[in-house]
Tab-separated table of C-alpha atoms in Angstrom:
chain	number	residue	atom	x	y	z
E	1215	UNK	CA	-5.722	-14.490	-28.078
E	1216	UNK	CA	-7.749	-13.537	-24.989
E	1217	UNK	CA	-9.276	-17.023	-24.791
E	1218	UNK	CA	-5.824	-18.653	-25.053
E	1219	UNK	CA	-4.459	-16.404	-22.303
E	1220	UNK	CA	-7.386	-17.196	-19.999
E	1221	UNK	CA	-6.948	-20.906	-20.688
E	1222	UNK	CA	-3.239	-20.817	-19.804
E	1223	UNK	CA	-3.941	-18.643	-16.764
E	1224	UNK	CA	-6.668	-21.043	-15.607
E	1225	UNK	CA	-4.427	-24.090	-15.936
E	1226	UNK	CA	-1.539	-22.364	-14.149
E	1227	UNK	CA	-3.834	-21.145	-11.366
E	1228	UNK	CA	-5.325	-24.583	-10.795
E	1229	UNK	CA	-1.886	-26.220	-10.622
E	1230	UNK	CA	-0.634	-23.584	-8.195
E	1231	UNK	CA	-3.618	-24.005	-5.872
E	1232	UNK	CA	-3.433	-27.786	-6.030
E	1233	UNK	CA	0.289	-27.911	-5.249
E	1234	UNK	CA	0.440	-25.262	-2.535
E	1235	UNK	CA	-2.692	-25.337	-0.378
E	1236	UNK	CA	-4.551	-28.570	-1.150
E	1237	UNK	CA	-2.884	-30.365	1.787
E	1238	UNK	CA	-3.499	-27.638	4.371
E	1239	UNK	CA	-7.163	-26.781	3.770
E	1240	UNK	CA	-10.352	-28.814	3.309
E	1241	UNK	CA	-11.893	-26.236	0.986
E	1242	UNK	CA	-12.247	-27.831	-2.481
E	1243	UNK	CA	-9.481	-26.853	-4.884
E	1244	UNK	CA	-11.977	-26.062	-7.645
E	1245	UNK	CA	-13.755	-23.516	-5.397
E	1246	UNK	CA	-10.543	-21.708	-4.479
E	1247	UNK	CA	-9.572	-21.768	-8.157
E	1248	UNK	CA	-12.904	-20.293	-9.211
E	1249	UNK	CA	-12.626	-17.446	-6.694
E	1250	UNK	CA	-9.101	-16.555	-7.858
E	1251	UNK	CA	-10.090	-16.731	-11.523
E	1252	UNK	CA	-13.188	-14.528	-11.190
E	1253	UNK	CA	-11.389	-11.155	-11.740
E	1254	UNK	CA	-9.597	-12.543	-14.794
E	1255	UNK	CA	-12.870	-13.900	-16.188
E	1256	UNK	CA	-14.544	-10.514	-15.681
E	1257	UNK	CA	-11.728	-8.681	-17.476
E	1258	UNK	CA	-11.659	-11.332	-20.189
E	1259	UNK	CA	-15.379	-10.857	-20.752
E	1260	UNK	CA	-14.901	-7.087	-20.974
E	1261	UNK	CA	-12.144	-7.545	-23.560
E	1262	UNK	CA	-14.306	-9.886	-25.638
E	1263	UNK	CA	-17.190	-7.407	-25.565
E	1264	UNK	CA	-15.361	-4.106	-26.087
E	1265	UNK	CA	-11.941	-5.114	-27.469
E	1266	UNK	CA	-8.474	-4.087	-26.332
E	1267	UNK	CA	-8.875	-0.493	-27.537
E	1268	UNK	CA	-11.266	0.371	-24.704
E	1269	UNK	CA	-9.583	-0.265	-21.322
E	1270	UNK	CA	-11.804	-1.500	-18.485
E	1271	UNK	CA	-12.815	1.029	-15.800
E	1272	UNK	CA	-10.742	1.023	-12.618
E	1273	UNK	CA	-13.598	-0.172	-10.323
E	1274	UNK	CA	-13.965	-3.252	-12.530
E	1275	UNK	CA	-10.348	-4.134	-11.736
E	1276	UNK	CA	-10.116	-3.039	-8.104
E	1277	UNK	CA	-13.372	-4.196	-6.494
E	1278	UNK	CA	-13.533	-7.753	-7.891
E	1279	UNK	CA	-9.880	-8.234	-6.904
E	1280	UNK	CA	-10.466	-7.038	-3.328
E	1281	UNK	CA	-13.678	-9.026	-2.863
E	1282	UNK	CA	-12.215	-12.219	-4.324
E	1283	UNK	CA	-9.044	-11.969	-2.229
E	1284	UNK	CA	-11.108	-11.583	0.962
E	1285	UNK	CA	-13.364	-14.456	-0.071
E	1286	UNK	CA	-10.351	-16.628	-0.890
E	1287	UNK	CA	-8.833	-15.940	2.530
E	1288	UNK	CA	-12.101	-16.725	4.318
E	1289	UNK	CA	-12.563	-19.981	2.387
E	1290	UNK	CA	-8.967	-20.967	3.056
E	1291	UNK	CA	-9.285	-20.304	6.789
E	1292	UNK	CA	-12.679	-22.029	6.942
E	1293	UNK	CA	-11.286	-25.226	5.488
E	1294	UNK	CA	-7.872	-25.157	7.112
E	1295	UNK	CA	-6.761	-28.492	8.524
E	1296	UNK	CA	-7.476	-29.162	12.182
E	1297	UNK	CA	-4.733	-29.960	14.722
E	1298	UNK	CA	-5.751	-33.624	14.522
E	1299	UNK	CA	-4.941	-33.675	10.800
E	1300	UNK	CA	-1.578	-32.021	11.250
E	1301	UNK	CA	-0.607	-34.515	13.938
E	1302	UNK	CA	-1.435	-37.508	11.753
E	1303	UNK	CA	0.237	-36.179	8.589
E	1304	UNK	CA	3.699	-34.616	8.237
E	1305	UNK	CA	3.396	-30.868	7.948
E	1306	UNK	CA	4.608	-29.260	4.758
E	1307	UNK	CA	6.923	-26.938	6.639
E	1308	UNK	CA	8.378	-29.678	8.790
E	1309	UNK	CA	8.879	-32.063	5.889
E	1310	UNK	CA	10.176	-29.611	3.319
E	1311	UNK	CA	11.831	-26.561	4.762
E	1312	UNK	CA	13.615	-27.750	7.885
E	1313	UNK	CA	16.234	-29.411	5.716
E	1314	UNK	CA	18.454	-26.355	5.666
E	1315	UNK	CA	21.310	-26.009	3.136
E	1316	UNK	CA	23.693	-26.435	6.065
E	1317	UNK	CA	22.117	-29.823	6.800
E	1318	UNK	CA	23.410	-31.868	3.884
E	1319	UNK	CA	23.896	-35.600	4.602
E	1320	UNK	CA	27.292	-36.101	6.273
E	1321	UNK	CA	28.638	-38.556	8.868
E	1322	UNK	CA	27.063	-36.834	11.890
E	1323	UNK	CA	26.039	-39.228	14.691
E	1324	UNK	CA	22.249	-39.198	15.132
E	1325	UNK	CA	20.488	-39.354	18.474
E	1326	UNK	CA	20.527	-42.879	19.810
E	1327	UNK	CA	17.634	-44.418	21.763
E	1328	UNK	CA	19.623	-44.121	24.978
E	1329	UNK	CA	19.971	-40.374	24.420
E	1330	UNK	CA	16.255	-39.648	24.223
E	1331	UNK	CA	16.047	-39.155	27.987
E	1332	UNK	CA	18.831	-36.565	27.774
E	1333	UNK	CA	16.939	-34.818	24.992
E	1334	UNK	CA	13.702	-34.741	26.981
E	1335	UNK	CA	15.557	-33.258	29.933
E	1336	UNK	CA	16.500	-30.298	27.713
E	1337	UNK	CA	12.822	-29.231	27.709
E	1338	UNK	CA	11.834	-27.960	31.201
E	1339	UNK	CA	8.091	-28.268	31.770
E	1340	UNK	CA	7.907	-24.583	32.801
E	1341	UNK	CA	9.405	-23.505	29.445
E	1342	UNK	CA	8.224	-26.027	26.858
E	1343	UNK	CA	6.282	-29.087	27.992
E	1344	UNK	CA	7.250	-31.777	25.483
E	1345	UNK	CA	4.575	-34.224	24.288
E	1346	UNK	CA	6.319	-36.436	21.748
E	1347	UNK	CA	9.472	-36.804	19.668
E	1348	UNK	CA	9.397	-37.736	15.961
E	1349	UNK	CA	12.461	-39.094	14.164
E	1350	UNK	CA	12.996	-38.168	10.513
E	1351	UNK	CA	15.910	-39.077	8.192
E	1352	UNK	CA	17.606	-35.687	8.684
E	1353	UNK	CA	15.738	-34.175	11.610
E	1354	UNK	CA	14.343	-34.804	15.083
E	1355	UNK	CA	10.992	-33.033	15.639
E	1356	UNK	CA	9.980	-32.238	19.211
E	1357	UNK	CA	6.330	-31.239	19.714
E	1358	UNK	CA	4.833	-29.862	22.883
E	1359	UNK	CA	3.223	-26.895	24.616
E	1360	UNK	CA	5.023	-23.573	25.001
E	1361	UNK	CA	4.686	-22.051	28.503
E	1362	UNK	CA	6.647	-18.801	28.128
E	1363	UNK	CA	7.466	-16.261	25.441
E	1364	UNK	CA	8.859	-17.662	22.149
E	1365	UNK	CA	12.152	-15.780	22.582
E	1366	UNK	CA	12.750	-17.084	26.086
E	1367	UNK	CA	11.707	-20.604	25.108
E	1368	UNK	CA	14.078	-20.730	22.156
E	1369	UNK	CA	17.036	-19.303	24.069
E	1370	UNK	CA	16.555	-21.696	26.997
E	1371	UNK	CA	16.011	-24.837	24.924
E	1372	UNK	CA	18.893	-23.966	22.587
E	1373	UNK	CA	21.218	-23.414	25.556
E	1374	UNK	CA	20.164	-26.744	27.120
E	1375	UNK	CA	20.677	-28.702	23.883
E	1376	UNK	CA	24.089	-27.120	23.307
E	1377	UNK	CA	25.085	-27.928	26.884
E	1378	UNK	CA	23.981	-31.549	26.448
E	1379	UNK	CA	24.964	-32.290	22.826
E	1380	UNK	CA	27.525	-29.606	21.997
E	1381	UNK	CA	27.404	-28.311	18.424
E	1382	UNK	CA	25.982	-31.492	16.914
E	1383	UNK	CA	22.642	-29.878	16.041
E	1384	UNK	CA	21.100	-26.709	14.689
E	1385	UNK	CA	18.044	-25.903	16.801
E	1386	UNK	CA	15.116	-24.613	14.716
E	1387	UNK	CA	11.901	-23.250	16.228
E	1388	UNK	CA	8.917	-23.214	13.854
E	1389	UNK	CA	5.166	-22.689	13.948
E	1390	UNK	CA	3.030	-25.523	12.600
E	1391	UNK	CA	-0.077	-25.223	10.469
E	1392	UNK	CA	-2.087	-25.916	13.624
E	1393	UNK	CA	-0.658	-22.746	15.203
E	1394	UNK	CA	1.493	-24.617	17.742
E	1395	UNK	CA	5.280	-24.037	17.719
E	1396	UNK	CA	7.628	-27.018	17.630
E	1397	UNK	CA	11.389	-27.597	17.770
E	1398	UNK	CA	13.458	-29.282	15.075
E	1399	UNK	CA	16.997	-30.597	15.560
E	1400	UNK	CA	18.996	-30.767	12.320
E	1401	UNK	CA	22.544	-32.180	12.110
E	1402	UNK	CA	25.006	-29.270	12.093
E	1403	UNK	CA	27.281	-30.126	9.195
E	1404	UNK	CA	29.170	-26.841	9.484
E	1405	UNK	CA	30.611	-28.022	12.795
E	1406	UNK	CA	32.210	-30.969	10.980
E	1407	UNK	CA	34.162	-28.682	8.678
E	1408	UNK	CA	37.505	-27.147	9.496
E	1409	UNK	CA	37.895	-23.465	10.361
E	1410	UNK	CA	39.912	-22.936	7.198
E	1411	UNK	CA	37.107	-24.314	5.050
E	1412	UNK	CA	34.602	-22.073	6.840
E	1413	UNK	CA	36.680	-18.990	6.086
E	1414	UNK	CA	36.945	-19.786	2.363
E	1415	UNK	CA	33.326	-19.052	1.537
E	1416	UNK	CA	33.930	-16.723	-1.382
E	1417	UNK	CA	36.280	-16.415	-4.345
E	1418	UNK	CA	37.422	-12.799	-4.734
E	1419	UNK	CA	39.117	-13.593	-8.052
E	1420	UNK	CA	35.895	-14.917	-9.552
E	1421	UNK	CA	33.892	-11.993	-8.152
E	1422	UNK	CA	36.334	-9.494	-9.719
E	1423	UNK	CA	36.322	-11.323	-13.060
E	1424	UNK	CA	32.510	-11.339	-13.205
E	1425	UNK	CA	32.450	-7.657	-12.233
E	1426	UNK	CA	34.791	-6.721	-15.117
E	1427	UNK	CA	32.983	-9.018	-17.555
E	1428	UNK	CA	29.646	-7.439	-16.643
E	1429	UNK	CA	31.148	-3.962	-17.063
E	1430	UNK	CA	32.153	-4.944	-20.611
E	1431	UNK	CA	28.775	-6.464	-21.541
E	1432	UNK	CA	26.741	-3.581	-20.091
E	1433	UNK	CA	29.010	-1.059	-21.834
E	1434	UNK	CA	28.453	-2.830	-25.164
E	1435	UNK	CA	24.701	-2.822	-24.631
E	1436	UNK	CA	24.830	0.813	-23.501
E	1437	UNK	CA	26.650	1.805	-26.699
E	1438	UNK	CA	23.956	0.086	-28.755
E	1439	UNK	CA	21.284	1.928	-26.746
E	1440	UNK	CA	23.057	5.163	-27.649
E	1441	UNK	CA	22.374	4.359	-31.296
E	1442	UNK	CA	25.616	2.744	-32.431
E	1443	UNK	CA	25.540	-0.463	-34.454
E	1444	UNK	CA	27.827	-3.465	-33.714
E	1445	UNK	CA	29.777	-2.965	-36.963
E	1446	UNK	CA	30.492	0.638	-35.950
E	1447	UNK	CA	31.851	-0.577	-32.625
E	1448	UNK	CA	34.222	-2.941	-34.403
E	1449	UNK	CA	35.642	-0.194	-36.607
E	1450	UNK	CA	35.778	2.491	-33.907
E	1451	UNK	CA	36.239	1.080	-30.361
E	1452	UNK	CA	36.213	4.583	-28.851
E	1453	UNK	CA	32.440	4.561	-29.324
E	1454	UNK	CA	32.314	2.258	-26.291
E	1455	UNK	CA	32.722	5.319	-24.082
E	1456	UNK	CA	29.167	6.253	-25.059
E	1457	UNK	CA	27.912	3.098	-23.326
E	1458	UNK	CA	29.770	3.725	-20.081
E	1459	UNK	CA	27.131	5.977	-18.383
E	1460	UNK	CA	24.480	3.285	-18.729
E	1461	UNK	CA	26.881	0.561	-17.581
E	1462	UNK	CA	28.099	2.437	-14.513
E	1463	UNK	CA	24.590	3.548	-13.580
E	1464	UNK	CA	23.061	0.073	-13.766
E	1465	UNK	CA	25.996	-1.671	-12.071
E	1466	UNK	CA	26.003	0.908	-9.279
E	1467	UNK	CA	22.330	0.209	-8.572
E	1468	UNK	CA	22.792	-3.566	-8.632
E	1469	UNK	CA	26.015	-3.363	-6.607
E	1470	UNK	CA	24.488	-1.138	-3.885
E	1471	UNK	CA	21.498	-3.501	-3.707
E	1472	UNK	CA	23.715	-6.522	-3.056
E	1473	UNK	CA	25.994	-4.515	-0.769
E	1474	UNK	CA	22.963	-3.799	1.414
E	1475	UNK	CA	22.414	-7.545	1.778
E	1476	UNK	CA	26.115	-8.222	2.362
E	1477	UNK	CA	26.653	-5.594	5.065
E	1478	UNK	CA	23.497	-6.647	6.905
E	1479	UNK	CA	24.693	-10.260	6.814
E	1480	UNK	CA	28.021	-9.162	8.289
E	1481	UNK	CA	26.162	-7.221	11.009
E	1482	UNK	CA	24.297	-10.356	12.071
E	1483	UNK	CA	27.452	-12.495	11.708
E	1484	UNK	CA	25.890	-14.521	8.893
E	1485	UNK	CA	28.509	-15.984	6.585
E	1486	UNK	CA	27.963	-14.680	3.053
E	1487	UNK	CA	29.888	-14.477	-0.194
E	1488	UNK	CA	30.865	-11.313	-1.992
E	1489	UNK	CA	28.398	-10.121	-4.660
E	1490	UNK	CA	28.655	-12.026	-7.962
E	1491	UNK	CA	27.511	-10.227	-11.128
E	1492	UNK	CA	26.060	-12.188	-14.039
E	1493	UNK	CA	27.277	-10.872	-17.430
E	1494	UNK	CA	24.963	-11.105	-20.422
E	1495	UNK	CA	26.110	-9.892	-23.875
E	1496	UNK	CA	22.540	-9.139	-25.017
E	1497	UNK	CA	19.334	-7.593	-23.659
E	1498	UNK	CA	20.334	-5.453	-20.629
E	1499	UNK	CA	23.988	-6.518	-20.516
E	1500	UNK	CA	23.541	-8.354	-17.224
E	1501	UNK	CA	21.166	-10.738	-15.535
E	1502	UNK	CA	21.676	-9.086	-12.172
E	1503	UNK	CA	23.863	-9.951	-9.201
E	1504	UNK	CA	23.582	-12.158	-6.142
E	1505	UNK	CA	25.243	-13.206	-2.900
E	1506	UNK	CA	25.081	-16.616	-1.243
E	1507	UNK	CA	24.359	-17.228	2.446
E	1508	UNK	CA	26.504	-19.977	3.941
E	1509	UNK	CA	25.052	-20.090	7.448
E	1510	UNK	CA	21.507	-20.152	8.861
E	1511	UNK	CA	19.611	-16.965	9.704
E	1512	UNK	CA	19.169	-16.702	13.487
E	1513	UNK	CA	15.662	-15.195	13.747
E	1514	UNK	CA	12.887	-13.415	11.844
E	1515	UNK	CA	14.267	-9.992	12.782
E	1516	UNK	CA	17.513	-10.816	10.987
E	1517	UNK	CA	15.578	-12.334	8.070
E	1518	UNK	CA	13.577	-9.117	7.695
E	1519	UNK	CA	16.571	-6.774	7.960
E	1520	UNK	CA	18.653	-8.866	5.591
E	1521	UNK	CA	15.872	-9.028	3.003
E	1522	UNK	CA	14.749	-5.399	3.040
E	1523	UNK	CA	18.267	-3.919	3.123
E	1524	UNK	CA	18.944	-4.741	-0.548
E	1525	UNK	CA	15.804	-3.259	-2.140
E	1526	UNK	CA	15.924	-0.148	0.067
E	1527	UNK	CA	19.618	0.474	-0.599
E	1528	UNK	CA	19.094	-0.021	-4.330
E	1529	UNK	CA	16.055	2.258	-4.326
E	1530	UNK	CA	17.899	5.035	-2.472
E	1531	UNK	CA	20.624	5.142	-5.148
E	1532	UNK	CA	18.091	4.664	-7.960
E	1533	UNK	CA	16.118	7.845	-7.165
E	1534	UNK	CA	18.881	10.448	-7.760
E	1535	UNK	CA	20.138	8.616	-10.850
E	1536	UNK	CA	16.627	8.422	-12.306
E	1537	UNK	CA	15.861	12.088	-11.584
E	1538	UNK	CA	19.154	13.251	-13.122
E	1539	UNK	CA	18.603	11.032	-16.130
E	1540	UNK	CA	15.038	12.302	-16.641
E	1541	UNK	CA	16.173	15.934	-16.430
E	1542	UNK	CA	18.573	15.188	-19.279
E	1543	UNK	CA	16.065	13.142	-21.288
E	1544	UNK	CA	14.147	14.356	-24.327
E	1545	UNK	CA	10.403	15.005	-24.516
E	1546	UNK	CA	8.831	13.340	-27.562
E	1547	UNK	CA	5.235	13.114	-28.810
E	1548	UNK	CA	3.067	10.401	-27.285
E	1549	UNK	CA	2.068	7.775	-29.842
E	1550	UNK	CA	0.520	4.311	-29.909
E	1551	UNK	CA	3.931	2.634	-29.555
E	1552	UNK	CA	4.727	4.438	-26.309
E	1553	UNK	CA	4.685	2.101	-23.346
E	1554	UNK	CA	6.464	0.751	-20.301
E	1555	UNK	CA	9.345	-0.907	-22.177
E	1556	UNK	CA	9.817	1.618	-24.987
E	1557	UNK	CA	12.913	3.581	-23.918
E	1558	UNK	CA	12.621	5.900	-26.930
E	1559	UNK	CA	8.994	6.754	-26.144
E	1560	UNK	CA	8.348	5.818	-22.520
E	1561	UNK	CA	4.846	6.581	-21.312
E	1562	UNK	CA	5.365	7.839	-17.728
E	1563	UNK	CA	1.762	6.971	-16.852
E	1564	UNK	CA	2.729	3.281	-17.002
E	1565	UNK	CA	3.732	3.539	-13.335
E	1566	UNK	CA	2.377	5.685	-10.504
E	1567	UNK	CA	5.815	6.341	-9.021
E	1568	UNK	CA	7.438	6.910	-12.409
E	1569	UNK	CA	4.737	9.466	-13.271
E	1570	UNK	CA	5.357	11.490	-10.101
E	1571	UNK	CA	9.156	11.377	-10.508
E	1572	UNK	CA	8.884	12.345	-14.190
E	1573	UNK	CA	6.636	15.298	-13.364
E	1574	UNK	CA	9.049	16.378	-10.617
E	1575	UNK	CA	12.030	16.200	-12.965
E	1576	UNK	CA	10.477	17.641	-16.128
E	1577	UNK	CA	7.835	19.988	-14.740
E	1578	UNK	CA	5.522	21.725	-17.188
E	1579	UNK	CA	7.391	20.278	-20.181
E	1580	UNK	CA	5.657	16.966	-19.520
E	1581	UNK	CA	2.040	17.058	-20.684
E	1582	UNK	CA	-0.720	14.578	-21.454
E	1583	UNK	CA	0.582	14.280	-25.029
E	1584	UNK	CA	4.209	13.689	-24.032
E	1585	UNK	CA	6.418	10.631	-23.880
E	1586	UNK	CA	10.073	10.476	-22.825
E	1587	UNK	CA	13.133	9.467	-24.849
E	1588	UNK	CA	15.270	8.245	-21.962
E	1589	UNK	CA	18.865	9.318	-21.370
E	1590	UNK	CA	21.166	6.284	-20.703
E	1591	UNK	CA	21.326	7.166	-16.998
E	1592	UNK	CA	17.525	7.402	-16.950
E	1593	UNK	CA	17.369	3.933	-18.512
E	1594	UNK	CA	19.578	2.617	-15.705
E	1595	UNK	CA	17.406	4.364	-13.106
E	1596	UNK	CA	14.216	3.041	-14.673
E	1597	UNK	CA	15.653	-0.485	-14.604
E	1598	UNK	CA	16.518	0.148	-10.959
E	1599	UNK	CA	12.813	0.683	-10.279
E	1600	UNK	CA	11.968	-2.547	-12.096
E	1601	UNK	CA	14.647	-4.458	-10.146
E	1602	UNK	CA	13.303	-3.032	-6.878
E	1603	UNK	CA	9.751	-4.058	-7.763
E	1604	UNK	CA	10.705	-7.571	-8.844
E	1605	UNK	CA	12.747	-8.172	-5.703
E	1606	UNK	CA	9.899	-6.907	-3.518
E	1607	UNK	CA	7.422	-9.380	-5.020
E	1608	UNK	CA	6.213	-11.308	-1.935
E	1609	UNK	CA	6.885	-14.704	-3.448
E	1610	UNK	CA	9.050	-17.541	-2.128
E	1611	UNK	CA	12.761	-16.814	-1.911
E	1612	UNK	CA	12.635	-13.320	-3.407
E	1613	UNK	CA	13.373	-10.474	-0.995
E	1614	UNK	CA	9.662	-9.694	-0.766
E	1615	UNK	CA	8.927	-13.328	0.032
E	1616	UNK	CA	11.420	-13.208	2.909
E	1617	UNK	CA	9.873	-9.938	4.117
E	1618	UNK	CA	6.297	-11.281	4.345
E	1619	UNK	CA	7.663	-14.484	5.884
E	1620	UNK	CA	9.344	-12.439	8.607
E	1621	UNK	CA	6.238	-10.277	9.106
E	1622	UNK	CA	3.449	-12.852	9.045
E	1623	UNK	CA	5.113	-16.248	9.442
E	1624	UNK	CA	5.765	-18.976	6.920
E	1625	UNK	CA	2.188	-20.268	6.822
E	1626	UNK	CA	0.689	-16.916	5.830
E	1627	UNK	CA	3.600	-16.217	3.465
E	1628	UNK	CA	2.582	-19.272	1.412
E	1629	UNK	CA	-0.880	-17.832	0.825
E	1630	UNK	CA	0.405	-14.304	0.172
E	1631	UNK	CA	2.937	-15.640	-2.332
E	1632	UNK	CA	0.324	-17.611	-4.213
E	1633	UNK	CA	-2.085	-14.677	-4.385
E	1634	UNK	CA	0.719	-12.335	-5.499
E	1635	UNK	CA	1.672	-14.561	-8.418
E	1636	UNK	CA	-1.900	-14.626	-9.595
E	1637	UNK	CA	-2.355	-10.873	-9.146
E	1638	UNK	CA	0.698	-10.234	-11.318
E	1639	UNK	CA	-0.796	-12.486	-13.977
E	1640	UNK	CA	-3.978	-10.455	-13.710
E	1641	UNK	CA	-2.024	-7.208	-13.974
E	1642	UNK	CA	-0.375	-8.495	-17.144
E	1643	UNK	CA	-3.802	-8.243	-18.794
E	1644	UNK	CA	-3.456	-4.467	-18.397
E	1645	UNK	CA	0.349	-4.152	-18.506
E	1646	UNK	CA	1.539	-6.789	-20.974
E	1647	UNK	CA	5.164	-5.965	-20.126
E	1648	UNK	CA	4.703	-7.858	-16.849
E	1649	UNK	CA	3.671	-11.124	-18.508
E	1650	UNK	CA	7.238	-12.582	-18.764
E	1651	UNK	CA	7.862	-11.790	-15.088
E	1652	UNK	CA	4.502	-13.267	-14.106
E	1653	UNK	CA	5.452	-16.494	-15.869
E	1654	UNK	CA	8.866	-16.548	-14.164
E	1655	UNK	CA	7.215	-16.174	-10.738
E	1656	UNK	CA	5.170	-19.309	-11.425
E	1657	UNK	CA	8.389	-21.336	-11.321
E	1658	UNK	CA	9.698	-19.827	-8.085
E	1659	UNK	CA	8.931	-22.197	-5.157
E	1660	UNK	CA	6.656	-20.714	-2.505
E	1661	UNK	CA	8.355	-22.594	0.345
E	1662	UNK	CA	10.904	-20.372	2.096
E	1663	UNK	CA	13.649	-21.648	4.401
E	1664	UNK	CA	12.940	-20.935	8.067
E	1665	UNK	CA	15.063	-18.881	10.420
E	1666	UNK	CA	16.391	-20.781	13.429
E	1667	UNK	CA	13.890	-18.979	15.654
E	1668	UNK	CA	10.993	-18.703	13.220
E	1669	UNK	CA	8.313	-18.072	15.846
E	1670	UNK	CA	9.233	-14.792	17.585
E	1671	UNK	CA	7.370	-11.982	15.808
E	1672	UNK	CA	8.734	-8.647	14.613
E	1673	UNK	CA	8.368	-5.334	16.403
E	1674	UNK	CA	5.923	-2.677	15.204
E	1675	UNK	CA	8.608	-0.553	13.534
E	1676	UNK	CA	9.638	-3.389	11.250
E	1677	UNK	CA	6.022	-4.274	10.496
E	1678	UNK	CA	5.396	-0.678	9.395
E	1679	UNK	CA	8.578	-0.652	7.314
E	1680	UNK	CA	7.514	-3.900	5.668
E	1681	UNK	CA	4.104	-2.474	4.784
E	1682	UNK	CA	5.811	0.593	3.327
E	1683	UNK	CA	7.967	-1.698	1.173
E	1684	UNK	CA	4.848	-3.432	-0.140
E	1685	UNK	CA	3.296	-0.009	-0.822
E	1686	UNK	CA	6.429	0.907	-2.797
E	1687	UNK	CA	5.975	-2.242	-4.873
E	1688	UNK	CA	2.358	-1.309	-5.618
E	1689	UNK	CA	3.088	2.251	-6.769
E	1690	UNK	CA	5.858	0.985	-9.045
E	1691	UNK	CA	3.866	-1.701	-10.840
E	1692	UNK	CA	0.400	-0.119	-11.026
E	1693	UNK	CA	-0.380	2.324	-13.855
E	1694	UNK	CA	-1.321	5.904	-12.984
E	1695	UNK	CA	-5.114	6.326	-12.561
E	1696	UNK	CA	-6.593	8.835	-14.971
E	1697	UNK	CA	-7.964	11.000	-12.142
E	1698	UNK	CA	-4.456	11.536	-10.730
E	1699	UNK	CA	-3.073	12.033	-14.248
E	1700	UNK	CA	-5.538	14.888	-14.719
E	1701	UNK	CA	-4.356	16.502	-11.481
E	1702	UNK	CA	-0.726	16.216	-12.587
E	1703	UNK	CA	-1.666	17.410	-16.086
E	1704	UNK	CA	0.045	14.498	-17.783
């Protein structure tokens, strides 16, 4: 089993490296792959020698991971493509992510040869000295040398282009793999649509229907979690009331999460739909909720705020629900079946944060031989932690992916996303409950859509908040070290 897992992990890792960084670094793919696989090979060797009954020591997990990540970063930077390469070949960001959802092919008049002089005049030499203009099927890429701050450059160039061409184009400012920022003009299809069409971005009737349908499915699942069988529900519908605490708790967490996104979008005047819930008659009763953005994000500050608002709002409502649910949960003996996903015998040491919250809620009742039979509200709160962690994963178009994109730029976010997917696969060797999520992350694209001004960096306060969000992710997903467990007496 261990050999099969390592084989699948090795194949997946090689494909990820080949598809994501092979074109932007000269370091051989096999060398990068070997560095990333080293921690997994070490843990695999330990498992083959000592079996699954004896867990590997913490230093054997931590130090190889840290050393290999640093070595991977150094090798990647050492072999990164030179500016000459990026000028001769289309950059991945320019060729893939500038085609914004608002830039679908429509009858928008492109720039004609006679208009190129007008376009060049939009770039004052004291702001952005333009070198060349590249024409793509759905974009015009203007490369040059920035001579002022990114914010001032973007505002000035955007104002000039709007004065010259009206609302024909969205003006995007990105940083290339060679470190030099460039402008991209994308046809503004939203301008071709009527005001009435722009206002009809959401369907309240559908949102309400999905909300009620999800309330029904989560209530059914909640009743089954309370110990009632489906045939009992058919003969006595009043039993459904027993599933309502779980349903309301989980839907409140998911709803507040999406409401954080929605209100932040409204603050930045980004057009967004109402939250849509996804009902599911089995498993958890729902597959989550989502909102859709129907207009581009203006800058990295807005991208950061919009992305972090959901997880933080959901986490704030999750904490009191989880604590209340744990206080009303039952202490049961710890056995071999206790684990992260066993709601009837949850091992609180499966998560650092969960261990501290459980000790706070249960006090001296929780010992090293205790597990927790979760109250329905505690189940909802526990799932709220899982939802927060999954959304904070710094991969692609997840909230965490947007956060690291806003903090470090799109180029660095690609590398961070790739490493994060592989680290979660590595963690699944210790916490097998994370294996399905690790596999799902492999299918999430690493390329994230740029903000219109994707060059201006965040302020220090947002950088610190972003690092705190990543720290929250870590203490949710990592198991409690034995040394801290001894201090907590659990």
